[in-house]
PDB file of C-alpha atoms in Angstrom:
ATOM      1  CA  UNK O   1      64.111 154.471 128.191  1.00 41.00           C
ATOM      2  CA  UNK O   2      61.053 155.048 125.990  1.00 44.00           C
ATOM      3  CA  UNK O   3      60.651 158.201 123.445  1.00 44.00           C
ATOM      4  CA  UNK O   4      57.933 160.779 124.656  1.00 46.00           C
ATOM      5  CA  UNK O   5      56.689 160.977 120.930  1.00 47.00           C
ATOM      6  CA  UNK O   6      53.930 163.273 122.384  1.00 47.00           C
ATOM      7  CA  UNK O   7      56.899 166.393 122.310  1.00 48.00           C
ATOM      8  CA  UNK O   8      59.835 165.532 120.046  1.00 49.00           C
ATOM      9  CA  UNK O   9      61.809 168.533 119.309  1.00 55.00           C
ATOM     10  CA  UNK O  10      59.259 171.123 120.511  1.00 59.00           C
ATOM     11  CA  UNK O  11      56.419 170.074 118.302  1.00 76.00           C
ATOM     12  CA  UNK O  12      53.611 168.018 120.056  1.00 84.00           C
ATOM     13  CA  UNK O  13      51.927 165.138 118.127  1.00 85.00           C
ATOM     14  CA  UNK O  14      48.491 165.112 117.100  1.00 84.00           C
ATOM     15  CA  UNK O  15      48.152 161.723 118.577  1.00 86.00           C
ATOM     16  CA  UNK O  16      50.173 159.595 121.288  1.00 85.00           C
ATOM     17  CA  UNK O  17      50.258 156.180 119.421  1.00 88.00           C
ATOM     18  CA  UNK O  18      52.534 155.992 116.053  1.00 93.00           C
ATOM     19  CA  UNK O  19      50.115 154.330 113.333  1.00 94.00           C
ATOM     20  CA  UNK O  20      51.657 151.417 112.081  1.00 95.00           C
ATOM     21  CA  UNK O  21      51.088 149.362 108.965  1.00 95.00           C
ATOM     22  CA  UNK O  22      52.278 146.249 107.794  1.00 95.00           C
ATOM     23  CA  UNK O  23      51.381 143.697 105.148  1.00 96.00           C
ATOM     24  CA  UNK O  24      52.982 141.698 102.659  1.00 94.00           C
ATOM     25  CA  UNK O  25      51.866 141.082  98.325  1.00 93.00           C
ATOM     26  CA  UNK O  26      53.544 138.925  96.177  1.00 92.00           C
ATOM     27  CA  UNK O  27      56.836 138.245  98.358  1.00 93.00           C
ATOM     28  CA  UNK O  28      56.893 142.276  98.827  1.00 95.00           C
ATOM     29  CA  UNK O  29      56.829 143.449 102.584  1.00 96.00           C
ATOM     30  CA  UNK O  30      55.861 147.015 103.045  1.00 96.00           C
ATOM     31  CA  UNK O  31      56.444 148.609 106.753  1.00 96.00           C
ATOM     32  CA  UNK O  32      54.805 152.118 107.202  1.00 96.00           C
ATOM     33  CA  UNK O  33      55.071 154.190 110.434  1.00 96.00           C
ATOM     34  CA  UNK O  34      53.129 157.819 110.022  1.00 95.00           C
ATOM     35  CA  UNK O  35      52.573 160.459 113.045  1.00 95.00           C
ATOM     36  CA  UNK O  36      51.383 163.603 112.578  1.00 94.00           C
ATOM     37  CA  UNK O  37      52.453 166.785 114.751  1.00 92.00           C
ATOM     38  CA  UNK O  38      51.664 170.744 115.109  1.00 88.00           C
ATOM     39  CA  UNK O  39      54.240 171.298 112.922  1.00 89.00           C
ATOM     40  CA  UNK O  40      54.364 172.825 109.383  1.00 88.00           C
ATOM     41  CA  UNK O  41      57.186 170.162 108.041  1.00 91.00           C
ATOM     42  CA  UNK O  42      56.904 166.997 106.373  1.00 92.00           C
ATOM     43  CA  UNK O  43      59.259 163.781 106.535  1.00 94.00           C
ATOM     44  CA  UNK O  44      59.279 161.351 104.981  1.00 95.00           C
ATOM     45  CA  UNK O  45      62.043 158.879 104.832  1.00 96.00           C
ATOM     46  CA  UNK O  46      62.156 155.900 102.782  1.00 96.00           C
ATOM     47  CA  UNK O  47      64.169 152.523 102.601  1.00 96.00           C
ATOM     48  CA  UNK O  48      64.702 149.258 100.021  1.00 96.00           C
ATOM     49  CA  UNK O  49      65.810 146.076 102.000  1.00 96.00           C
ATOM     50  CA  UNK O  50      67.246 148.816 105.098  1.00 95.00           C
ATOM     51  CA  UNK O  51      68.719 151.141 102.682  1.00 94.00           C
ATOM     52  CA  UNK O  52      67.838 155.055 102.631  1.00 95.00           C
ATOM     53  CA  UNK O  53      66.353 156.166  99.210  1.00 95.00           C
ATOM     54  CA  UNK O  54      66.924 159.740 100.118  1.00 93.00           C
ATOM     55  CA  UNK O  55      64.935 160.469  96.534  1.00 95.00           C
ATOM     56  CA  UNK O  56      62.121 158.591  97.451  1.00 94.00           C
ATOM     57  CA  UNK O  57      60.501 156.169  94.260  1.00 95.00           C
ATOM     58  CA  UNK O  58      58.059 154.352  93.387  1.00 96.00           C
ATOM     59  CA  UNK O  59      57.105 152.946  97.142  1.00 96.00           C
ATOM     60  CA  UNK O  60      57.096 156.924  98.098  1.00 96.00           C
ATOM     61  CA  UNK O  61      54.693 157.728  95.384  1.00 96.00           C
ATOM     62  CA  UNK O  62      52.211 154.693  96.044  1.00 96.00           C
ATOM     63  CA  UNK O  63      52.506 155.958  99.745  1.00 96.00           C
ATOM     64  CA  UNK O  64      52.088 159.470  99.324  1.00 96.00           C
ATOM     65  CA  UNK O  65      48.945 158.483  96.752  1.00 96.00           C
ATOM     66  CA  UNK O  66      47.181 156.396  99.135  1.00 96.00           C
ATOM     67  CA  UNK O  67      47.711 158.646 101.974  1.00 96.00           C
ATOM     68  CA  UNK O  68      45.684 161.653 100.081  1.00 96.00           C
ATOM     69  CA  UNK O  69      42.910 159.084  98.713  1.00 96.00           C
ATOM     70  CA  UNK O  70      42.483 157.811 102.723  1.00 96.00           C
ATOM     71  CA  UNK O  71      41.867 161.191 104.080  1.00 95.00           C
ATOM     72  CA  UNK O  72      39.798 162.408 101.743  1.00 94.00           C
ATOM     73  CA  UNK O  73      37.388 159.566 101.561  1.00 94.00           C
ATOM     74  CA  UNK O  74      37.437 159.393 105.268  1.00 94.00           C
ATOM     75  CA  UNK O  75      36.929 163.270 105.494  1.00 92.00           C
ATOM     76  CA  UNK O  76      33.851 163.086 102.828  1.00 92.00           C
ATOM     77  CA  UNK O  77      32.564 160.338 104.057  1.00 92.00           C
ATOM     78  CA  UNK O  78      32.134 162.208 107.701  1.00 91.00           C
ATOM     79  CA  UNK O  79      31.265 165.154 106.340  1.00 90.00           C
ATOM     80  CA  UNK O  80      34.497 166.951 107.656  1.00 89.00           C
ATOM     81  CA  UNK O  81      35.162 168.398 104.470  1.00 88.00           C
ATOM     82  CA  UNK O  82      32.646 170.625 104.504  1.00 86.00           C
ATOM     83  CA  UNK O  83      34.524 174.191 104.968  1.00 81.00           C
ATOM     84  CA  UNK O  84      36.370 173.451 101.458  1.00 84.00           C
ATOM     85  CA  UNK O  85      33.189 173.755  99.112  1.00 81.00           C
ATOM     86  CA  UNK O  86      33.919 170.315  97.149  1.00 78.00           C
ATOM     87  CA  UNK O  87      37.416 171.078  96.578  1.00 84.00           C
ATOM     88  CA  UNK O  88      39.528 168.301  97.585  1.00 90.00           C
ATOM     89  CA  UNK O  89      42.275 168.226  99.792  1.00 92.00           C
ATOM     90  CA  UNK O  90      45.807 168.189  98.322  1.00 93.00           C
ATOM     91  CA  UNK O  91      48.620 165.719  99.041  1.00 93.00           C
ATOM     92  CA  UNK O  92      50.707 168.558 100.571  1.00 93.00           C
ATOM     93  CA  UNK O  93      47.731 170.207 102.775  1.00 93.00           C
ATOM     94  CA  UNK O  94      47.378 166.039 104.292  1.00 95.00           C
ATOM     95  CA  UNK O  95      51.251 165.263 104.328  1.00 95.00           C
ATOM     96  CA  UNK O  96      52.169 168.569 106.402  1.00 94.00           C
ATOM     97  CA  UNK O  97      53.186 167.957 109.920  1.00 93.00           C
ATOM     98  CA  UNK O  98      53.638 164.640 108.852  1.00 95.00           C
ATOM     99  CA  UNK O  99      56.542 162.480 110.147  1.00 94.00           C
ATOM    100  CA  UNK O 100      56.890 159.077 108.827  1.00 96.00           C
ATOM    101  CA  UNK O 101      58.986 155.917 107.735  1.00 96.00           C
ATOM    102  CA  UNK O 102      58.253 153.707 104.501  1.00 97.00           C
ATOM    103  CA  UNK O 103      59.997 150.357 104.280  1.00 96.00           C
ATOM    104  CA  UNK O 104      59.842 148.047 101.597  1.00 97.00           C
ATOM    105  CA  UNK O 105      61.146 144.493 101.874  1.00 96.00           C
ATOM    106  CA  UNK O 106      61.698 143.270  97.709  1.00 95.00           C
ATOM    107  CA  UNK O 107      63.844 140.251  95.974  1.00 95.00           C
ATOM    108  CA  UNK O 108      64.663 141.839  93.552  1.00 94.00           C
ATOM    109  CA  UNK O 109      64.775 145.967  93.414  1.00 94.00           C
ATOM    110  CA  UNK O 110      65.368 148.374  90.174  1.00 94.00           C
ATOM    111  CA  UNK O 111      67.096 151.401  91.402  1.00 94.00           C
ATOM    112  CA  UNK O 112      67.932 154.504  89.093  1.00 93.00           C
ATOM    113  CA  UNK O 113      71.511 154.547  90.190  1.00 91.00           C
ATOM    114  CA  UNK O 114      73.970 152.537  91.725  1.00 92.00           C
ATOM    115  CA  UNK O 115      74.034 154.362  94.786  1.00 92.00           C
ATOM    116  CA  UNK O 116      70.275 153.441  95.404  1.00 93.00           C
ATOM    117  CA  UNK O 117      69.304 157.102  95.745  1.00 94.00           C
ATOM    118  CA  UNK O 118      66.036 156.290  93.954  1.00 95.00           C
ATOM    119  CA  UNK O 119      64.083 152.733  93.625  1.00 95.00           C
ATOM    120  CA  UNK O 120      61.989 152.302  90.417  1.00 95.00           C
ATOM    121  CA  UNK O 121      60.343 149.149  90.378  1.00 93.00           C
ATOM    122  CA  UNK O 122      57.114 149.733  88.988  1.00 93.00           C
ATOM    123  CA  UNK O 123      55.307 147.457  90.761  1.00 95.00           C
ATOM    124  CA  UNK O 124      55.940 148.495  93.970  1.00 95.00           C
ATOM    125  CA  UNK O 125      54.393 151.449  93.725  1.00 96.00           C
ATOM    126  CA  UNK O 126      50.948 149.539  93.186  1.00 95.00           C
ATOM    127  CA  UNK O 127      51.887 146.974  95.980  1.00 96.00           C
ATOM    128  CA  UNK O 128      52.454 150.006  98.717  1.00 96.00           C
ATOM    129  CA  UNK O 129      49.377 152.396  97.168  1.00 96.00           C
ATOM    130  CA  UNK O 130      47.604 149.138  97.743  1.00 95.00           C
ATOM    131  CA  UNK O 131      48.286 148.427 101.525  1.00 95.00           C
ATOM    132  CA  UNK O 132      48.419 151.831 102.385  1.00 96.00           C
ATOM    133  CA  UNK O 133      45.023 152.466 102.023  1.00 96.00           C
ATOM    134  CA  UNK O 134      43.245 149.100 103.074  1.00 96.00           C
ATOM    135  CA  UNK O 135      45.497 149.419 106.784  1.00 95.00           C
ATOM    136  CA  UNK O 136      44.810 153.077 106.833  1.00 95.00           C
ATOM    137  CA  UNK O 137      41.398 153.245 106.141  1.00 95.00           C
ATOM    138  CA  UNK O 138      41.106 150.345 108.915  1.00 95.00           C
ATOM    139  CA  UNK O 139      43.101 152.041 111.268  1.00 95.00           C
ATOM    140  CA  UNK O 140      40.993 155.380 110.712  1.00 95.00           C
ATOM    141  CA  UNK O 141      37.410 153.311 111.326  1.00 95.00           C
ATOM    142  CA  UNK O 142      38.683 151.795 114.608  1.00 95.00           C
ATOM    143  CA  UNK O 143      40.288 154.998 115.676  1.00 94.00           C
ATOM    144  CA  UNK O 144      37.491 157.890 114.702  1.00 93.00           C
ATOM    145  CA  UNK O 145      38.907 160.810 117.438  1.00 93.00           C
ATOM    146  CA  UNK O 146      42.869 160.185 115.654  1.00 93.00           C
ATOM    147  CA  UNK O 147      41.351 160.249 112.342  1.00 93.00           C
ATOM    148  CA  UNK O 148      39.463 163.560 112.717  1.00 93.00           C
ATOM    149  CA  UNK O 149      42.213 165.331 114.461  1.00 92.00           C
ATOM    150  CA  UNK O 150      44.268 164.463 111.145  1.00 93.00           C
ATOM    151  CA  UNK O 151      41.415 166.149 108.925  1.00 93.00           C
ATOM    152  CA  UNK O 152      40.733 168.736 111.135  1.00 92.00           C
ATOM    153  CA  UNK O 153      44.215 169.776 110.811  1.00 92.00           C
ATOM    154  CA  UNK O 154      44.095 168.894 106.696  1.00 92.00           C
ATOM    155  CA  UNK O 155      41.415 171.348 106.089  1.00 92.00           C
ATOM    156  CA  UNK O 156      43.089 174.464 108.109  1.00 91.00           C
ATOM    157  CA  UNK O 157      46.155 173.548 105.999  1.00 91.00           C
ATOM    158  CA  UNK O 158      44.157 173.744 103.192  1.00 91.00           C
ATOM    159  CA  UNK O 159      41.961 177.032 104.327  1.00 90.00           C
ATOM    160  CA  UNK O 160      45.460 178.429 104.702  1.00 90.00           C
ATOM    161  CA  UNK O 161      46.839 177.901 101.434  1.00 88.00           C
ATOM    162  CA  UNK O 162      43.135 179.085  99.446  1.00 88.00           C
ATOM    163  CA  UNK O 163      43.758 182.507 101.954  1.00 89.00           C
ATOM    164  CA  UNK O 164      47.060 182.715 100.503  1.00 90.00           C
ATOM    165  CA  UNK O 165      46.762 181.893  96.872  1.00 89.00           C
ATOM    166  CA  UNK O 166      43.567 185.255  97.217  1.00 89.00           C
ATOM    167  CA  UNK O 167      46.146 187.505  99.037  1.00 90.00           C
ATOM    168  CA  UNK O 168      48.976 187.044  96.456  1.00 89.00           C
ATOM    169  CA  UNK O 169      45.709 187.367  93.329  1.00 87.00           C
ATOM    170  CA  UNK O 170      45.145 190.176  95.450  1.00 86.00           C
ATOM    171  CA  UNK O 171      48.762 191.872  95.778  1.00 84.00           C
ATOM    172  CA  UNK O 172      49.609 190.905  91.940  1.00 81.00           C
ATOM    173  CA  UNK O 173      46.099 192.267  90.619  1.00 78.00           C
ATOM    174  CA  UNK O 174      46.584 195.740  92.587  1.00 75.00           C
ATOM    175  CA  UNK O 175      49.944 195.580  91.131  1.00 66.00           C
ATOM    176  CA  UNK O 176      49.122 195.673  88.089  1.00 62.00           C
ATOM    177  CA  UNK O 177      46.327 198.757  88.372  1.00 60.00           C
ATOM    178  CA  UNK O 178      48.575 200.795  90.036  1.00 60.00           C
ATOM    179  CA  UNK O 179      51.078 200.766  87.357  1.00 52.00           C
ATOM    180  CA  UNK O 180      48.538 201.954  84.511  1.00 55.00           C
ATOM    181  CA  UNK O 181      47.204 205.474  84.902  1.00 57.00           C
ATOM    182  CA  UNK O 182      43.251 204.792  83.702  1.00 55.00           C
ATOM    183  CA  UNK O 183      40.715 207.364  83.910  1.00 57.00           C
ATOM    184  CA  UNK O 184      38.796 208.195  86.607  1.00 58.00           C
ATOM    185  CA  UNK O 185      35.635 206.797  84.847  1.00 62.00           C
ATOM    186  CA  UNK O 186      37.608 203.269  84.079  1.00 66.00           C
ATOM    187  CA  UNK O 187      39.165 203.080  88.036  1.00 64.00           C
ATOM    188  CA  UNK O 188      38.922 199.938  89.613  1.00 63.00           C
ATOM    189  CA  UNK O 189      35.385 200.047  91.820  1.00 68.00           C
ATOM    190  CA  UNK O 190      35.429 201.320  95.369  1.00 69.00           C
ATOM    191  CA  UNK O 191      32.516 199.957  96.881  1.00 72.00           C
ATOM    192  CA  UNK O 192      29.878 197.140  96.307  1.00 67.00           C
TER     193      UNK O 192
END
């Protein structure tokens, strides 16, 4: 019986179809499945010739690279990105809710240890950046509605965090009038 991925776990998915991208460059095959949901979490879980990385690597960074370039491109270039005053989005506000799967297929992998915890050949990282953003990018012009949904949601992650960084300024600045005693003449203004 099929997966409803619409409501795994209590957390309904920004869009009903899994994006899926596949390609191959210079004998490497990279696999990439990427949902997004309501959620606040990110997953990400990588694999070298079907074995977990659980520390990620090289193809994780290419991935995670591509992934922030795609949406904000797309997001500029649709002028969705206008509530954020030119600032970009960052790889976390665009990776959260995000659930996805990174395989790479390679002869001849580098890992950092001999348990494979961690894969470090360089040139994947290039190989999986590249893909990554010519199947995205694709997959965002033939799909417009799934695309904006994912930078619609970017940006309120990103609104979210600018209100927050200004409420802890805020908490940290009053903290530190409140614990010197200045004159009445030198107090912090009331008004505008």
């Amino acid at each position: 019986q099929p997966i409803d991925t619409r409501q795994v776990h209590g957390q309904a998915a920004l869009h009903e179809e899994v994006i899926y991208l596949k390609d191959k460059q210079d004998n490497v095959e990279v696999e990439v499945a990427l949902q997004w949901n309501d959620s606040y979490n990110e997953a990400i879980y990588a694999y070298t010739n079907n074995v977990h990385n659980k520390d990620g690597g090289t193809h994780l960074t290419g991935f995670r690279t591509a992934l922030t370039r795609v949406v904000n491109n797309y997001g500029n270039e649709k002028n969705l990105l206008k509530d954020l005053k030119g600032t970009p989005l960052s790889g976390e506000d665009v990776r959260e809710g995000l659930t996805a799967v990174i395989s790479v297929k390679h002869p001849d992998p580098s890992f950092s240890s001999q348990t494979k915890d961690k894969l470090v050949s360089s040139e994947v990282k290039g190989i999986v950046e590249g893909v990554s953003v010519e199947k995205l990018s694709q997959f965002f012009e033939e799909n417009p509605q799934v695309a904006r949904r994912i930078v619609e949601k970017a940006v309120i992650s990103a609104r979210a965090r600018d209100a927050a960084r200004k409420a802890r300024e805020m908490v940290q600045r009053k903290g530190v009038l409140d614990a010197s005693t200045l004159p009445g003449k030198l107090a912090d203004c009331q008004s505008r």
